Coordinates of N, CA and C in Angstrom, one line a residue:
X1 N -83.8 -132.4 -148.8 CA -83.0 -132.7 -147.5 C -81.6 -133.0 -147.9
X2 N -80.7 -132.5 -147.3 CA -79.3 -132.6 -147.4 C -79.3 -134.1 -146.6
X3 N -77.2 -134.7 -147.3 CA -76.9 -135.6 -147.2 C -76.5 -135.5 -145.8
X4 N -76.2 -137.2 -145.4 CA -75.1 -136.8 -144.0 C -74.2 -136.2 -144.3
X5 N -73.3 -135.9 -144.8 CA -71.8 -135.9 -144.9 C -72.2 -134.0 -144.4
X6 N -73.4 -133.5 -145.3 CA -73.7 -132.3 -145.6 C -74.1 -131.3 -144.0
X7 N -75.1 -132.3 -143.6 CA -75.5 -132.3 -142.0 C -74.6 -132.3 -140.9
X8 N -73.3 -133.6 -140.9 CA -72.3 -133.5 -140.1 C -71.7 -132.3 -140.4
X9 N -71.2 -132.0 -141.6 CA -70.8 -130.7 -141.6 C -71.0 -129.1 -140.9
X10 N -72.1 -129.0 -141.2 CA -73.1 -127.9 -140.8 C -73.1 -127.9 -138.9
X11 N -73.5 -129.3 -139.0 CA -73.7 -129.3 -137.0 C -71.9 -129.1 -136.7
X12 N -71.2 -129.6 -137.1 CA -69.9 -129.2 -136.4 C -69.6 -127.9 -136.5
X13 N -69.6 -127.3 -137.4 CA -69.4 -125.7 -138.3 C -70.4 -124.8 -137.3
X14 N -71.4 -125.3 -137.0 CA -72.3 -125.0 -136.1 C -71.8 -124.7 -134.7
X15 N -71.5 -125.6 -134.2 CA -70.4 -126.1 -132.6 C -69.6 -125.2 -132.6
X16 N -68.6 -125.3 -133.6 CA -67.9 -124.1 -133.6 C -67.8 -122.7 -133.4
X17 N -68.9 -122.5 -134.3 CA -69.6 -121.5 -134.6 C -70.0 -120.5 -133.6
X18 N -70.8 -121.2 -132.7 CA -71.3 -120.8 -131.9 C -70.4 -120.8 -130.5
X19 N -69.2 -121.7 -130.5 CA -68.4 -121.1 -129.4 C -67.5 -120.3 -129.6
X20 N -67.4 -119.7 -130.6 CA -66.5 -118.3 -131.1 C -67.2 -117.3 -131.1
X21 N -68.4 -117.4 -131.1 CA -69.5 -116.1 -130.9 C -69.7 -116.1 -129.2
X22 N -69.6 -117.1 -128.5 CA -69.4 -116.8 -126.9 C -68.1 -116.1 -126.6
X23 N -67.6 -116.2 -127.5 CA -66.0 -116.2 -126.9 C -65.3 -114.6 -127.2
X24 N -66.1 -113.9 -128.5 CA -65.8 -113.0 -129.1 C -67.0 -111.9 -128.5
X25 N -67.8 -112.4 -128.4 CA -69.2 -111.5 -128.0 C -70.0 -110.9 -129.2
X26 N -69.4 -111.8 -130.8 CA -70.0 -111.1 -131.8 C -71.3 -111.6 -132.2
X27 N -72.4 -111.5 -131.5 CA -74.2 -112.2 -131.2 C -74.3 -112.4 -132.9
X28 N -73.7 -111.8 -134.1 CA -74.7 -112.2 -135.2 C -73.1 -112.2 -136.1
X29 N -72.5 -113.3 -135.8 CA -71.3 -113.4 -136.5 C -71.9 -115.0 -137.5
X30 N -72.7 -115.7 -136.8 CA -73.3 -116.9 -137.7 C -73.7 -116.5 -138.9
X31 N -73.9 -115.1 -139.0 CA -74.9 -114.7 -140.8 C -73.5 -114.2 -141.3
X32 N -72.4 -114.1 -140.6 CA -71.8 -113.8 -141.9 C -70.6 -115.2 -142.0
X33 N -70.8 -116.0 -140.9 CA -70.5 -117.5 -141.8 C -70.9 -118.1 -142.5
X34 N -73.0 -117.3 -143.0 CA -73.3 -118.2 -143.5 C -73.1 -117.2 -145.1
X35 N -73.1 -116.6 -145.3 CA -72.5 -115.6 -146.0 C -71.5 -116.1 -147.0
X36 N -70.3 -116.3 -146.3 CA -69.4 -116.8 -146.4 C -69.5 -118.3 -147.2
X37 N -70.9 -119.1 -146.4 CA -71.1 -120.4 -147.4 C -71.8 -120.3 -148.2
X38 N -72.9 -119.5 -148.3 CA -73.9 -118.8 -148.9 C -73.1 -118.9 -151.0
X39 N -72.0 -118.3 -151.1 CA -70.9 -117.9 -152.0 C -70.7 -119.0 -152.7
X40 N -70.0 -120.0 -151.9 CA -69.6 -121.7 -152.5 C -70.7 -123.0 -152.2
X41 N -71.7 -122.4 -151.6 CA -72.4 -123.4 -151.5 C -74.2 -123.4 -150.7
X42 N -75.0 -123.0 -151.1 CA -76.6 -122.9 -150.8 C -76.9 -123.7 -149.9
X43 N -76.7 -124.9 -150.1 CA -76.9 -126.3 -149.2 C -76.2 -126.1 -147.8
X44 N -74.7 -126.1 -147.9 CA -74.3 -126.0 -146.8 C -74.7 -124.8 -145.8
X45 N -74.9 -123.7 -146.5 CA -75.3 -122.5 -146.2 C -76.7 -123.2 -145.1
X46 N -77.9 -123.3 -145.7 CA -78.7 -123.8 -145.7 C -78.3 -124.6 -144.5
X47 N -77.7 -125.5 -144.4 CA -78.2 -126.3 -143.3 C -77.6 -126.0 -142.2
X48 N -76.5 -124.9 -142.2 CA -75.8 -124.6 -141.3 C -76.4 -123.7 -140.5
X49 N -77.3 -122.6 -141.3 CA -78.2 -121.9 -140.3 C -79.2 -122.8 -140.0
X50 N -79.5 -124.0 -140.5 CA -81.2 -124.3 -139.6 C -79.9 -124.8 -138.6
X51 N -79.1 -125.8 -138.2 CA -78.1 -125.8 -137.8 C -78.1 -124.9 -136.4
X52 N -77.5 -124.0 -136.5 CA -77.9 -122.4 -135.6 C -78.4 -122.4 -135.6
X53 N -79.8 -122.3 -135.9 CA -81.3 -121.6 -135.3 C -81.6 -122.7 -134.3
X54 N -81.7 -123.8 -134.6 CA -82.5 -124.8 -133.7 C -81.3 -124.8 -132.5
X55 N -80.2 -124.6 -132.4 CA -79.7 -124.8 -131.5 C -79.3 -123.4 -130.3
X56 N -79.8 -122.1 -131.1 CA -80.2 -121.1 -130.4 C -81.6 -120.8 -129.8
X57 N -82.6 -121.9 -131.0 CA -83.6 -121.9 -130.0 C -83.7 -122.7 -128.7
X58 N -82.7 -123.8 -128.9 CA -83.0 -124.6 -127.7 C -82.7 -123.8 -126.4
X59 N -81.0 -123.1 -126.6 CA -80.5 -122.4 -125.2 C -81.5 -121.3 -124.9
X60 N -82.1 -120.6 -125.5 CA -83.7 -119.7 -125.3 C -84.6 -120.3 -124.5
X61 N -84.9 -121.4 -125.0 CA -86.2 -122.4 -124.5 C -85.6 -122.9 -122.6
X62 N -84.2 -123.4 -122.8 CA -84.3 -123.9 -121.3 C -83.6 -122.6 -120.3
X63 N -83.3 -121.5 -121.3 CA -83.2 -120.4 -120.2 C -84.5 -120.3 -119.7
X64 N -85.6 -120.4 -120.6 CA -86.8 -120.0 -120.1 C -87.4 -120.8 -119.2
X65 N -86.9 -122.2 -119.6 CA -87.6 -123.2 -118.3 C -86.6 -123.0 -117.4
X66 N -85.7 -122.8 -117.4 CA -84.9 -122.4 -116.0 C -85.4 -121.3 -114.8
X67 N -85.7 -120.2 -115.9 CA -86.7 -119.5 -115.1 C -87.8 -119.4 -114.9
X68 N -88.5 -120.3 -115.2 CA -90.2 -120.9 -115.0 C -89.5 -121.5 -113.5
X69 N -89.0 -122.1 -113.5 CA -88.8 -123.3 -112.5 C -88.3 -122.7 -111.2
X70 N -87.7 -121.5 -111.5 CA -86.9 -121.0 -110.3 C -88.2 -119.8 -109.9
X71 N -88.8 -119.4 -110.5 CA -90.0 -119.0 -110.1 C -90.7 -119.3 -109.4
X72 N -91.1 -120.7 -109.8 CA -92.2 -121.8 -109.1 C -91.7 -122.0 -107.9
X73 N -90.1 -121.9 -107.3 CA -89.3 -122.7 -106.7 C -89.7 -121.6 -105.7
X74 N -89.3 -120.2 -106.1 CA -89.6 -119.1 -105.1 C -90.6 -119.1 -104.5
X75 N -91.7 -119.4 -105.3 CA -93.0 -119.1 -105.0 C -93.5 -120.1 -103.6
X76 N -92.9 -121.3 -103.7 CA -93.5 -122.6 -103.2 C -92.8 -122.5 -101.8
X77 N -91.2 -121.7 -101.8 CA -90.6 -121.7 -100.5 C -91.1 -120.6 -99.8
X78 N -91.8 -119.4 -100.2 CA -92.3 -118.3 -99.5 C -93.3 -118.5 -98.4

């Protein structure tokens, strides 16, 4: 398990990360940041994509409950 210092890092790098990939439209620009850490450092590398992944699975997950919900919503007003 990485340190905090290692973790804060990664989740901000992360933050960033991923609002420059909204911003540019480049969907797999995170693998070549990690690339990039990958070089100077495995750890950071490392935590910076679990980092990304968990937090791309989350926006996946409540798109999906979003549209469970608005489903159910249609269904119940018909």
């Amino acid at each position: 398990m990485a340190d905090a210092v290692v973790l804060e890092l990664a989740n901000k790098l992360a933050e960033e990360c991923l609002a420059v990939q909204a911003e540019t439209g480049e969907e797999r620009l995170f693998m070549e940041v990690g690339e990039v850490l990958g070089a100077s450092s495995q750890t950071l590398e490392e935590a910076f994509l679990t980092a990304i992944r968990t937090r791309m699975a989350n926006d996946k997950a409540r798109v999906f409950l979003a549209c469970k919900l608005r489903a159910h919503r249609g269904k119940a007003g018909a």
